[in-house]
PDB file of C-alpha atoms in Angstrom:
ATOM      1  CA  UNK A  18       0.000   0.000   0.000  1.00  0.00           C
ATOM      2  CA  UNK A  19       2.850   2.302   0.867  1.00  0.00           C
ATOM      3  CA  UNK A  20       4.429   1.519  -2.483  1.00  0.00           C
ATOM      4  CA  UNK A  21       1.210   2.292  -4.311  1.00  0.00           C
ATOM      5  CA  UNK A  22       0.786   5.609  -2.465  1.00  0.00           C
ATOM      6  CA  UNK A  23       4.231   6.591  -3.475  1.00  0.00           C
ATOM      7  CA  UNK A  24       3.206   5.972  -7.053  1.00  0.00           C
ATOM      8  CA  UNK A  25       0.296   8.407  -6.700  1.00  0.00           C
ATOM      9  CA  UNK A  26       0.666  11.871  -8.072  1.00  0.00           C
ATOM     10  CA  UNK A  27       1.735  14.417  -5.471  1.00  0.00           C
ATOM     11  CA  UNK A  28      -1.544  16.304  -5.818  1.00  0.00           C
ATOM     12  CA  UNK A  29      -3.548  13.168  -4.970  1.00  0.00           C
ATOM     13  CA  UNK A  30      -1.437  12.401  -1.953  1.00  0.00           C
ATOM     14  CA  UNK A  31      -1.882  15.970  -0.676  1.00  0.00           C
ATOM     15  CA  UNK A  32      -5.638  15.713  -1.161  1.00  0.00           C
ATOM     16  CA  UNK A  33      -5.710  12.425   0.765  1.00  0.00           C
ATOM     17  CA  UNK A  34      -3.828  14.028   3.653  1.00  0.00           C
ATOM     18  CA  UNK A  35      -6.264  16.927   3.752  1.00  0.00           C
ATOM     19  CA  UNK A  36      -9.223  14.519   3.806  1.00  0.00           C
ATOM     20  CA  UNK A  37      -7.615  12.547   6.636  1.00  0.00           C
ATOM     21  CA  UNK A  38      -7.095  15.730   8.672  1.00  0.00           C
ATOM     22  CA  UNK A  39     -10.704  16.771   8.067  1.00  0.00           C
ATOM     23  CA  UNK A  40     -11.923  13.421   9.382  1.00  0.00           C
ATOM     24  CA  UNK A  41      -9.839  13.808  12.542  1.00  0.00           C
ATOM     25  CA  UNK A  42     -11.038  17.407  12.985  1.00  0.00           C
ATOM     26  CA  UNK A  43     -14.647  16.299  12.579  1.00  0.00           C
ATOM     27  CA  UNK A  44     -14.247  13.614  15.244  1.00  0.00           C
ATOM     28  CA  UNK A  45     -12.606  16.056  17.650  1.00  0.00           C
ATOM     29  CA  UNK A  46     -15.321  18.660  17.017  1.00  0.00           C
ATOM     30  CA  UNK A  47     -18.006  16.095  17.744  1.00  0.00           C
ATOM     31  CA  UNK A  48     -16.314  15.095  20.981  1.00  0.00           C
ATOM     32  CA  UNK A  49     -15.714  18.668  22.155  1.00  0.00           C
ATOM     33  CA  UNK A  50     -18.873  20.442  20.960  1.00  0.00           C
ATOM     34  CA  UNK A  51     -21.600  18.086  19.906  1.00  0.00           C
ATOM     35  CA  UNK A  52     -21.294  15.623  22.792  1.00  0.00           C
ATOM     36  CA  UNK A  53     -21.989  18.232  25.545  1.00  0.00           C
ATOM     37  CA  UNK A  54     -24.914  19.496  23.474  1.00  0.00           C
ATOM     38  CA  UNK A  55     -26.275  15.988  23.223  1.00  0.00           C
ATOM     39  CA  UNK A  56     -25.857  15.472  26.976  1.00  0.00           C
ATOM     40  CA  UNK A  57     -27.726  18.748  27.632  1.00  0.00           C
ATOM     41  CA  UNK A  58     -30.474  17.678  25.248  1.00  0.00           C
ATOM     42  CA  UNK A  59     -30.769  14.319  26.980  1.00  0.00           C
ATOM     43  CA  UNK A  60     -31.030  16.020  30.389  1.00  0.00           C
ATOM     44  CA  UNK A  61     -33.635  18.467  29.065  1.00  0.00           C
ATOM     45  CA  UNK A  62     -35.647  15.584  27.669  1.00  0.00           C
ATOM     46  CA  UNK A  63     -35.498  13.816  31.032  1.00  0.00           C
ATOM     47  CA  UNK A  64     -36.569  17.010  32.846  1.00  0.00           C
ATOM     48  CA  UNK A  65     -39.431  17.463  30.414  1.00  0.00           C
ATOM     49  CA  UNK A  66     -40.584  13.905  31.019  1.00  0.00           C
ATOM     50  CA  UNK A  67     -40.385  14.462  34.777  1.00  0.00           C
ATOM     51  CA  UNK A  68     -42.441  17.672  34.541  1.00  0.00           C
ATOM     52  CA  UNK A  69     -44.987  15.931  32.339  1.00  0.00           C
ATOM     53  CA  UNK A  70     -45.329  13.210  34.941  1.00  0.00           C
ATOM     54  CA  UNK A  71     -45.837  15.755  37.732  1.00  0.00           C
ATOM     55  CA  UNK A  72     -48.479  17.556  35.699  1.00  0.00           C
ATOM     56  CA  UNK A  73     -50.268  14.291  35.047  1.00  0.00           C
ATOM     57  CA  UNK A  74     -50.271  13.529  38.766  1.00  0.00           C
ATOM     58  CA  UNK A  75     -51.356  17.048  39.798  1.00  0.00           C
ATOM     59  CA  UNK A  76     -54.847  18.535  39.736  1.00  0.00           C
ATOM     60  CA  UNK A  77     -53.855  21.440  37.494  1.00  0.00           C
ATOM     61  CA  UNK A  78     -55.532  21.473  34.076  1.00  0.00           C
ATOM     62  CA  UNK A  79     -53.332  20.987  31.005  1.00  0.00           C
ATOM     63  CA  UNK A  80     -55.547  23.123  28.817  1.00  0.00           C
ATOM     64  CA  UNK A  81     -54.189  26.687  28.407  1.00  0.00           C
ATOM     65  CA  UNK A  82     -57.650  28.269  28.257  1.00  0.00           C
ATOM     66  CA  UNK A  83     -58.685  26.685  31.532  1.00  0.00           C
ATOM     67  CA  UNK A  84     -55.397  27.766  33.102  1.00  0.00           C
ATOM     68  CA  UNK A  85     -55.995  31.348  31.948  1.00  0.00           C
ATOM     69  CA  UNK A  86     -59.462  31.382  33.504  1.00  0.00           C
ATOM     70  CA  UNK A  87     -58.049  29.964  36.716  1.00  0.00           C
ATOM     71  CA  UNK A  88     -55.378  32.678  36.764  1.00  0.00           C
ATOM     72  CA  UNK A  89     -58.019  35.370  36.221  1.00  0.00           C
ATOM     73  CA  UNK A  90     -59.991  33.957  39.136  1.00  0.00           C
ATOM     74  CA  UNK A  91     -56.943  34.117  41.400  1.00  0.00           C
ATOM     75  CA  UNK A  92     -56.246  37.687  40.271  1.00  0.00           C
ATOM     76  CA  UNK A  93     -59.779  38.691  41.264  1.00  0.00           C
ATOM     77  CA  UNK A  94     -59.333  37.022  44.648  1.00  0.00           C
ATOM     78  CA  UNK A  95     -56.054  38.867  45.151  1.00  0.00           C
ATOM     79  CA  UNK A  96     -56.957  42.317  43.808  1.00  0.00           C
ATOM     80  CA  UNK A  97     -60.766  42.313  43.993  1.00  0.00           C
ATOM     81  CA  UNK A  98     -63.253  43.529  41.396  1.00  0.00           C
ATOM     82  CA  UNK A  99     -63.580  47.115  40.275  1.00  0.00           C
ATOM     83  CA  UNK A 100     -66.355  48.707  42.262  1.00  0.00           C
ATOM     84  CA  UNK A 101     -66.861  45.504  44.220  1.00  0.00           C
ATOM     85  CA  UNK A 102     -65.497  43.967  47.386  1.00  0.00           C
ATOM     86  CA  UNK A 103     -61.787  44.530  48.049  1.00  0.00           C
ATOM     87  CA  UNK A 104     -59.395  41.721  47.304  1.00  0.00           C
ATOM     88  CA  UNK A 105     -57.167  39.787  49.642  1.00  0.00           C
ATOM     89  CA  UNK A 106     -54.249  42.175  49.110  1.00  0.00           C
ATOM     90  CA  UNK A 107     -56.192  45.248  50.257  1.00  0.00           C
ATOM     91  CA  UNK A 108     -57.701  43.328  53.157  1.00  0.00           C
ATOM     92  CA  UNK A 109     -54.215  42.387  54.351  1.00  0.00           C
ATOM     93  CA  UNK A 110     -53.008  45.981  53.948  1.00  0.00           C
ATOM     94  CA  UNK A 111     -55.994  47.264  55.938  1.00  0.00           C
ATOM     95  CA  UNK A 112     -55.366  44.684  58.656  1.00  0.00           C
ATOM     96  CA  UNK A 113     -51.716  45.750  58.861  1.00  0.00           C
ATOM     97  CA  UNK A 114     -52.701  49.403  59.157  1.00  0.00           C
ATOM     98  CA  UNK A 115     -55.167  48.602  61.929  1.00  0.00           C
ATOM     99  CA  UNK A 116     -52.642  46.437  63.765  1.00  0.00           C
ATOM    100  CA  UNK A 117     -49.941  49.120  63.738  1.00  0.00           C
ATOM    101  CA  UNK A 118     -51.964  52.338  64.023  1.00  0.00           C
ATOM    102  CA  UNK A 119     -52.145  52.461  67.819  1.00  0.00           C
ATOM    103  CA  UNK A 120     -48.878  54.376  68.250  1.00  0.00           C
ATOM    104  CA  UNK A 121     -49.441  56.861  65.419  1.00  0.00           C
ATOM    105  CA  UNK A 122     -51.330  59.475  67.450  1.00  0.00           C
ATOM    106  CA  UNK A 123     -48.674  59.544  70.175  1.00  0.00           C
ATOM    107  CA  UNK A 124     -45.809  59.658  67.658  1.00  0.00           C
ATOM    108  CA  UNK A 125     -47.381  62.485  65.661  1.00  0.00           C
ATOM    109  CA  UNK A 126     -48.088  64.378  68.865  1.00  0.00           C
ATOM    110  CA  UNK A 127     -44.496  64.233  70.106  1.00  0.00           C
ATOM    111  CA  UNK A 128     -42.445  64.118  66.903  1.00  0.00           C
ATOM    112  CA  UNK A 129     -44.562  65.913  64.343  1.00  0.00           C
ATOM    113  CA  UNK A 130     -45.502  64.976  60.813  1.00  0.00           C
ATOM    114  CA  UNK A 131     -43.522  65.503  57.626  1.00  0.00           C
ATOM    115  CA  UNK A 132     -44.553  64.662  54.036  1.00  0.00           C
ATOM    116  CA  UNK A 133     -41.625  62.268  53.656  1.00  0.00           C
ATOM    117  CA  UNK A 134     -41.931  60.017  56.677  1.00  0.00           C
ATOM    118  CA  UNK A 135     -45.197  60.862  58.503  1.00  0.00           C
ATOM    119  CA  UNK A 136     -43.155  61.249  61.680  1.00  0.00           C
ATOM    120  CA  UNK A 137     -42.137  57.574  61.864  1.00  0.00           C
ATOM    121  CA  UNK A 138     -38.517  58.025  60.765  1.00  0.00           C
ATOM    122  CA  UNK A 139     -38.282  61.207  62.825  1.00  0.00           C
ATOM    123  CA  UNK A 140     -39.397  59.253  65.887  1.00  0.00           C
ATOM    124  CA  UNK A 141     -36.999  56.370  65.241  1.00  0.00           C
ATOM    125  CA  UNK A 142     -34.014  58.690  64.825  1.00  0.00           C
ATOM    126  CA  UNK A 143     -34.674  61.230  67.573  1.00  0.00           C
ATOM    127  CA  UNK A 144     -36.031  59.141  70.449  1.00  0.00           C
ATOM    128  CA  UNK A 145     -33.499  59.561  73.261  1.00  0.00           C
ATOM    129  CA  UNK A 146     -32.506  58.072  76.596  1.00  0.00           C
ATOM    130  CA  UNK A 147     -33.663  61.243  78.352  1.00  0.00           C
ATOM    131  CA  UNK A 148     -37.123  60.927  76.816  1.00  0.00           C
ATOM    132  CA  UNK A 149     -37.312  57.283  77.855  1.00  0.00           C
ATOM    133  CA  UNK A 150     -36.268  58.089  81.428  1.00  0.00           C
ATOM    134  CA  UNK A 151     -38.867  60.844  81.693  1.00  0.00           C
ATOM    135  CA  UNK A 152     -41.536  58.559  80.220  1.00  0.00           C
ATOM    136  CA  UNK A 153     -40.660  55.737  82.628  1.00  0.00           C
ATOM    137  CA  UNK A 154     -40.781  57.990  85.689  1.00  0.00           C
ATOM    138  CA  UNK A 155     -44.169  59.394  84.681  1.00  0.00           C
ATOM    139  CA  UNK A 156     -45.573  55.918  84.025  1.00  0.00           C
ATOM    140  CA  UNK A 157     -44.125  54.545  87.276  1.00  0.00           C
ATOM    141  CA  UNK A 158     -45.667  57.360  89.324  1.00  0.00           C
ATOM    142  CA  UNK A 159     -49.017  57.159  87.549  1.00  0.00           C
ATOM    143  CA  UNK A 160     -49.392  53.397  87.962  1.00  0.00           C
ATOM    144  CA  UNK A 161     -48.135  53.371  91.548  1.00  0.00           C
ATOM    145  CA  UNK A 162     -50.874  55.857  92.378  1.00  0.00           C
ATOM    146  CA  UNK A 163     -53.341  53.291  91.013  1.00  0.00           C
ATOM    147  CA  UNK A 164     -51.892  50.423  93.046  1.00  0.00           C
ATOM    148  CA  UNK A 165     -49.635  48.984  90.320  1.00  0.00           C
ATOM    149  CA  UNK A 166     -45.969  48.697  91.266  1.00  0.00           C
ATOM    150  CA  UNK A 167     -43.312  48.268  88.577  1.00  0.00           C
ATOM    151  CA  UNK A 168     -40.163  46.627  89.899  1.00  0.00           C
ATOM    152  CA  UNK A 169     -37.166  45.921  87.656  1.00  0.00           C
ATOM    153  CA  UNK A 170     -36.627  42.220  88.555  1.00  0.00           C
ATOM    154  CA  UNK A 171     -40.219  41.457  87.520  1.00  0.00           C
ATOM    155  CA  UNK A 172     -41.016  44.256  85.092  1.00  0.00           C
ATOM    156  CA  UNK A 173     -37.717  43.904  83.234  1.00  0.00           C
ATOM    157  CA  UNK A 174     -37.058  47.650  82.895  1.00  0.00           C
ATOM    158  CA  UNK A 175     -36.314  50.672  85.068  1.00  0.00           C
ATOM    159  CA  UNK A 176     -35.228  54.267  84.542  1.00  0.00           C
ATOM    160  CA  UNK A 177     -31.599  53.209  83.993  1.00  0.00           C
ATOM    161  CA  UNK A 178     -32.392  50.623  81.296  1.00  0.00           C
ATOM    162  CA  UNK A 179     -30.447  51.314  78.111  1.00  0.00           C
ATOM    163  CA  UNK A 180     -30.890  49.607  74.751  1.00  0.00           C
ATOM    164  CA  UNK A 181     -29.389  50.350  71.305  1.00  0.00           C
ATOM    165  CA  UNK A 182     -32.688  51.565  69.842  1.00  0.00           C
ATOM    166  CA  UNK A 183     -34.321  54.127  72.121  1.00  0.00           C
ATOM    167  CA  UNK A 184     -37.558  54.254  70.155  1.00  0.00           C
ATOM    168  CA  UNK A 185     -38.150  50.576  70.946  1.00  0.00           C
ATOM    169  CA  UNK A 186     -37.843  51.305  74.662  1.00  0.00           C
ATOM    170  CA  UNK A 187     -40.497  53.990  74.349  1.00  0.00           C
ATOM    171  CA  UNK A 188     -42.793  51.663  72.413  1.00  0.00           C
ATOM    172  CA  UNK A 189     -42.507  49.075  75.175  1.00  0.00           C
ATOM    173  CA  UNK A 190     -43.616  51.600  77.781  1.00  0.00           C
ATOM    174  CA  UNK A 191     -46.520  52.786  75.631  1.00  0.00           C
ATOM    175  CA  UNK A 192     -47.631  49.166  75.306  1.00  0.00           C
ATOM    176  CA  UNK A 193     -47.481  48.653  79.073  1.00  0.00           C
ATOM    177  CA  UNK A 194     -49.369  51.885  79.694  1.00  0.00           C
ATOM    178  CA  UNK A 195     -52.166  50.937  77.297  1.00  0.00           C
ATOM    179  CA  UNK A 196     -52.547  47.440  78.768  1.00  0.00           C
ATOM    180  CA  UNK A 197     -52.410  48.572  82.393  1.00  0.00           C
ATOM    181  CA  UNK A 198     -55.097  51.182  81.766  1.00  0.00           C
ATOM    182  CA  UNK A 199     -57.348  48.567  80.138  1.00  0.00           C
ATOM    183  CA  UNK A 200     -56.869  46.199  83.086  1.00  0.00           C
ATOM    184  CA  UNK A 201     -57.819  48.871  85.613  1.00  0.00           C
ATOM    185  CA  UNK A 202     -60.618  50.280  83.457  1.00  0.00           C
ATOM    186  CA  UNK A 203     -62.308  46.868  83.454  1.00  0.00           C
ATOM    187  CA  UNK A 204     -62.102  46.542  87.259  1.00  0.00           C
ATOM    188  CA  UNK A 205     -59.371  43.918  87.276  1.00  0.00           C
ATOM    189  CA  UNK A 206     -56.255  43.982  89.424  1.00  0.00           C
ATOM    190  CA  UNK A 207     -52.693  42.771  89.007  1.00  0.00           C
ATOM    191  CA  UNK A 208     -51.430  39.826  91.040  1.00  0.00           C
ATOM    192  CA  UNK A 209     -48.422  40.373  93.284  1.00  0.00           C
ATOM    193  CA  UNK A 210     -45.068  38.631  93.050  1.00  0.00           C
ATOM    194  CA  UNK A 211     -43.937  35.852  95.448  1.00  0.00           C
ATOM    195  CA  UNK A 212     -47.460  34.698  96.225  1.00  0.00           C
ATOM    196  CA  UNK A 213     -47.969  37.526  98.673  1.00  0.00           C
ATOM    197  CA  UNK A 214     -51.413  38.246  97.314  1.00  0.00           C
ATOM    198  CA  UNK A 215     -52.938  41.546  96.372  1.00  0.00           C
ATOM    199  CA  UNK A 216     -52.988  42.788  99.990  1.00  0.00           C
ATOM    200  CA  UNK A 217     -49.213  43.237 100.156  1.00  0.00           C
ATOM    201  CA  UNK A 218     -48.692  46.490  98.270  1.00  0.00           C
ATOM    202  CA  UNK A 219     -44.926  46.373  98.733  1.00  0.00           C
ATOM    203  CA  UNK A 220     -44.549  43.438  96.373  1.00  0.00           C
ATOM    204  CA  UNK A 221     -44.172  44.163  92.645  1.00  0.00           C
ATOM    205  CA  UNK A 222     -47.111  43.677  90.330  1.00  0.00           C
ATOM    206  CA  UNK A 223     -47.014  40.723  87.958  1.00  0.00           C
ATOM    207  CA  UNK A 224     -46.394  42.573  84.718  1.00  0.00           C
ATOM    208  CA  UNK A 225     -43.337  41.793  82.595  1.00  0.00           C
ATOM    209  CA  UNK A 226     -41.993  43.255  79.365  1.00  0.00           C
ATOM    210  CA  UNK A 227     -40.935  40.326  77.155  1.00  0.00           C
ATOM    211  CA  UNK A 228     -38.245  40.439  74.437  1.00  0.00           C
ATOM    212  CA  UNK A 229     -39.279  42.135  71.226  1.00  0.00           C
ATOM    213  CA  UNK A 230     -39.974  39.967  68.180  1.00  0.00           C
ATOM    214  CA  UNK A 231     -38.922  41.058  64.687  1.00  0.00           C
ATOM    215  CA  UNK A 232     -40.528  39.781  61.478  1.00  0.00           C
ATOM    216  CA  UNK A 233     -38.947  39.740  58.020  1.00  0.00           C
ATOM    217  CA  UNK A 234     -40.158  38.737  54.569  1.00  0.00           C
ATOM    218  CA  UNK A 235     -36.861  37.152  53.579  1.00  0.00           C
ATOM    219  CA  UNK A 236     -34.163  35.808  55.876  1.00  0.00           C
ATOM    220  CA  UNK A 237     -31.585  37.988  54.098  1.00  0.00           C
ATOM    221  CA  UNK A 238     -33.470  41.238  54.767  1.00  0.00           C
ATOM    222  CA  UNK A 239     -31.331  43.798  56.565  1.00  0.00           C
ATOM    223  CA  UNK A 240     -34.232  45.277  58.520  1.00  0.00           C
ATOM    224  CA  UNK A 241     -37.563  43.878  59.776  1.00  0.00           C
ATOM    225  CA  UNK A 242     -40.832  45.129  58.368  1.00  0.00           C
ATOM    226  CA  UNK A 243     -42.796  44.512  61.580  1.00  0.00           C
ATOM    227  CA  UNK A 244     -41.947  44.621  65.286  1.00  0.00           C
ATOM    228  CA  UNK A 245     -43.978  42.975  68.043  1.00  0.00           C
ATOM    229  CA  UNK A 246     -43.819  44.116  71.670  1.00  0.00           C
ATOM    230  CA  UNK A 247     -45.280  41.411  73.952  1.00  0.00           C
ATOM    231  CA  UNK A 248     -46.149  41.953  77.606  1.00  0.00           C
ATOM    232  CA  UNK A 249     -47.063  39.229  80.088  1.00  0.00           C
ATOM    233  CA  UNK A 250     -49.467  39.986  82.942  1.00  0.00           C
ATOM    234  CA  UNK A 251     -51.163  38.058  85.709  1.00  0.00           C
ATOM    235  CA  UNK A 252     -54.502  39.636  86.535  1.00  0.00           C
ATOM    236  CA  UNK A 253     -57.390  38.810  88.845  1.00  0.00           C
ATOM    237  CA  UNK A 254     -61.080  39.571  88.931  1.00  0.00           C
ATOM    238  CA  UNK A 255     -64.483  38.327  87.961  1.00  0.00           C
ATOM    239  CA  UNK A 256     -65.030  36.325  84.800  1.00  0.00           C
ATOM    240  CA  UNK A 257     -67.387  38.999  83.487  1.00  0.00           C
ATOM    241  CA  UNK A 258     -64.798  41.738  83.941  1.00  0.00           C
ATOM    242  CA  UNK A 259     -62.134  39.626  82.272  1.00  0.00           C
ATOM    243  CA  UNK A 260     -64.426  39.057  79.300  1.00  0.00           C
ATOM    244  CA  UNK A 261     -64.902  42.828  79.033  1.00  0.00           C
ATOM    245  CA  UNK A 262     -61.127  43.271  79.127  1.00  0.00           C
ATOM    246  CA  UNK A 263     -60.663  40.789  76.273  1.00  0.00           C
ATOM    247  CA  UNK A 264     -63.221  42.648  74.160  1.00  0.00           C
ATOM    248  CA  UNK A 265     -61.491  45.954  74.897  1.00  0.00           C
ATOM    249  CA  UNK A 266     -58.185  44.667  73.501  1.00  0.00           C
ATOM    250  CA  UNK A 267     -59.452  45.290  69.970  1.00  0.00           C
ATOM    251  CA  UNK A 268     -61.776  48.232  70.343  1.00  0.00           C
ATOM    252  CA  UNK A 269     -61.647  51.199  67.958  1.00  0.00           C
ATOM    253  CA  UNK A 270     -58.121  52.619  67.930  1.00  0.00           C
ATOM    254  CA  UNK A 271     -56.739  49.743  70.028  1.00  0.00           C
ATOM    255  CA  UNK A 272     -55.052  46.571  68.837  1.00  0.00           C
ATOM    256  CA  UNK A 273     -53.455  44.540  71.633  1.00  0.00           C
ATOM    257  CA  UNK A 274     -54.293  40.939  70.703  1.00  0.00           C
ATOM    258  CA  UNK A 275     -53.768  38.128  73.156  1.00  0.00           C
ATOM    259  CA  UNK A 276     -51.373  35.383  72.036  1.00  0.00           C
ATOM    260  CA  UNK A 277     -51.243  33.265  75.211  1.00  0.00           C
ATOM    261  CA  UNK A 278     -53.604  32.676  78.108  1.00  0.00           C
ATOM    262  CA  UNK A 279     -53.583  30.522  81.223  1.00  0.00           C
ATOM    263  CA  UNK A 280     -56.614  30.664  83.488  1.00  0.00           C
ATOM    264  CA  UNK A 281     -57.251  29.211  86.913  1.00  0.00           C
ATOM    265  CA  UNK A 282     -60.025  29.719  89.402  1.00  0.00           C
ATOM    266  CA  UNK A 283     -59.687  31.326  92.805  1.00  0.00           C
ATOM    267  CA  UNK A 284     -60.394  28.927  95.656  1.00  0.00           C
ATOM    268  CA  UNK A 285     -63.560  29.971  97.475  1.00  0.00           C
ATOM    269  CA  UNK A 286     -63.682  30.934 101.113  1.00  0.00           C
ATOM    270  CA  UNK A 287     -64.552  27.678 102.850  1.00  0.00           C
ATOM    271  CA  UNK A 288     -66.345  29.577 105.610  1.00  0.00           C
ATOM    272  CA  UNK A 289     -68.582  31.189 103.000  1.00  0.00           C
ATOM    273  CA  UNK A 290     -68.803  28.732 100.104  1.00  0.00           C
ATOM    274  CA  UNK A 291     -70.297  29.975  96.833  1.00  0.00           C
ATOM    275  CA  UNK A 292     -74.014  29.607  96.364  1.00  0.00           C
ATOM    276  CA  UNK A 293     -75.467  27.333  93.719  1.00  0.00           C
ATOM    277  CA  UNK A 294     -77.159  28.824  90.677  1.00  0.00           C
ATOM    278  CA  UNK A 295     -80.663  28.001  89.454  1.00  0.00           C
ATOM    279  CA  UNK A 296     -79.353  24.767  87.897  1.00  0.00           C
ATOM    280  CA  UNK A 297     -77.895  23.735  91.263  1.00  0.00           C
ATOM    281  CA  UNK A 298     -74.347  24.240  89.931  1.00  0.00           C
ATOM    282  CA  UNK A 299     -71.534  25.758  91.961  1.00  0.00           C
ATOM    283  CA  UNK A 300     -70.112  28.739  90.048  1.00  0.00           C
ATOM    284  CA  UNK A 301     -66.712  30.242  90.828  1.00  0.00           C
ATOM    285  CA  UNK A 302     -66.883  33.846  89.697  1.00  0.00           C
ATOM    286  CA  UNK A 303     -63.302  34.994  90.294  1.00  0.00           C
ATOM    287  CA  UNK A 304     -60.376  33.902  88.157  1.00  0.00           C
ATOM    288  CA  UNK A 305     -56.624  34.439  87.955  1.00  0.00           C
ATOM    289  CA  UNK A 306     -55.411  34.765  84.381  1.00  0.00           C
ATOM    290  CA  UNK A 307     -51.911  34.950  82.926  1.00  0.00           C
ATOM    291  CA  UNK A 308     -51.987  36.540  79.491  1.00  0.00           C
ATOM    292  CA  UNK A 309     -49.483  37.708  76.894  1.00  0.00           C
ATOM    293  CA  UNK A 310     -50.683  40.654  74.816  1.00  0.00           C
ATOM    294  CA  UNK A 311     -48.751  42.484  72.118  1.00  0.00           C
ATOM    295  CA  UNK A 312     -48.604  45.784  70.285  1.00  0.00           C
ATOM    296  CA  UNK A 313     -47.168  46.099  66.768  1.00  0.00           C
ATOM    297  CA  UNK A 314     -45.084  48.713  64.961  1.00  0.00           C
ATOM    298  CA  UNK A 315     -44.009  49.181  61.339  1.00  0.00           C
ATOM    299  CA  UNK A 316     -40.505  50.717  61.340  1.00  0.00           C
ATOM    300  CA  UNK A 317     -41.093  52.582  58.086  1.00  0.00           C
ATOM    301  CA  UNK A 318     -44.831  53.081  58.273  1.00  0.00           C
ATOM    302  CA  UNK A 319     -45.396  51.220  55.003  1.00  0.00           C
ATOM    303  CA  UNK A 320     -48.004  48.539  54.434  1.00  0.00           C
ATOM    304  CA  UNK A 321     -46.387  45.364  53.177  1.00  0.00           C
ATOM    305  CA  UNK A 322     -47.624  41.827  52.995  1.00  0.00           C
ATOM    306  CA  UNK A 323     -47.236  39.917  56.201  1.00  0.00           C
ATOM    307  CA  UNK A 324     -45.271  36.707  56.172  1.00  0.00           C
ATOM    308  CA  UNK A 325     -44.150  35.566  59.580  1.00  0.00           C
ATOM    309  CA  UNK A 326     -40.841  33.748  59.395  1.00  0.00           C
ATOM    310  CA  UNK A 327     -40.146  33.492  63.071  1.00  0.00           C
ATOM    311  CA  UNK A 328     -41.669  30.582  64.905  1.00  0.00           C
ATOM    312  CA  UNK A 329     -43.688  31.645  67.906  1.00  0.00           C
ATOM    313  CA  UNK A 330     -42.889  29.547  70.949  1.00  0.00           C
ATOM    314  CA  UNK A 331     -44.707  29.359  74.233  1.00  0.00           C
ATOM    315  CA  UNK A 332     -42.731  31.208  76.864  1.00  0.00           C
ATOM    316  CA  UNK A 333     -42.238  29.514  80.230  1.00  0.00           C
ATOM    317  CA  UNK A 334     -43.438  31.262  83.356  1.00  0.00           C
ATOM    318  CA  UNK A 335     -40.828  33.753  84.517  1.00  0.00           C
ATOM    319  CA  UNK A 336     -39.055  34.012  81.137  1.00  0.00           C
TER     320      UNK A 336
END
């Protein structure tokens, strides 16, 4: 064969060499370029088959027209109809505004209103330690005059308390003030620490500021969109008065929802046992209730969708 090739004209031998190189180049091109493309195609085909299987197993329609109608229905649910009932989005926004509007009057009163921030940013930036101390002393004096004693080991704060964000300290005190006034307004009283009972006025009242909770939409958010300020209280009184207190937690202009409750009855005086009702049932009118109520604040005063990422856990007694 080698002898015969040598007998070929030089032009033919050159052409054969070029053809041989083209074959090698074609093989290399297929290995380097076409093979990855084929692998990608094979993976895409497998993914498509997997998606098809999921669609077959799901309840979603495969018909595009039915899917479009379903999407339109969801859009109406989300945004509502023109001139009709509001959609879910507006309902959530309204609920957020109601939940966080309780502090607005006080903030506007003390920090003013500007077109840019409605006073919210002004409040967050200018709230000071001096303002907190003055607010605490006024609240302490006011509540002590009503028989409610705030003591740091139980209450969790005093005039010397210092935290990085002063506005949050003020919000905590406003929350306590609102709750304490509702308790007293509905003829309830605070229990006393150490089991001393309500007769020992030297013992601190059972009201505790719990750690603030922050809510974010995404775990990578730099700032929360909603802050919760929970307060735990142990209160005593009649069942009827407690029911009135619960109703008052969400009256007009007030939003202090209850997230936890533990109720127990007060043992009757054995010398004067309770009388039976018309059904010959013994009714214990007075109760002792431990509740956790919260106020809410939007740091930037903007209504955004609420998506709680933080798991709410039951707090142990004394936490």
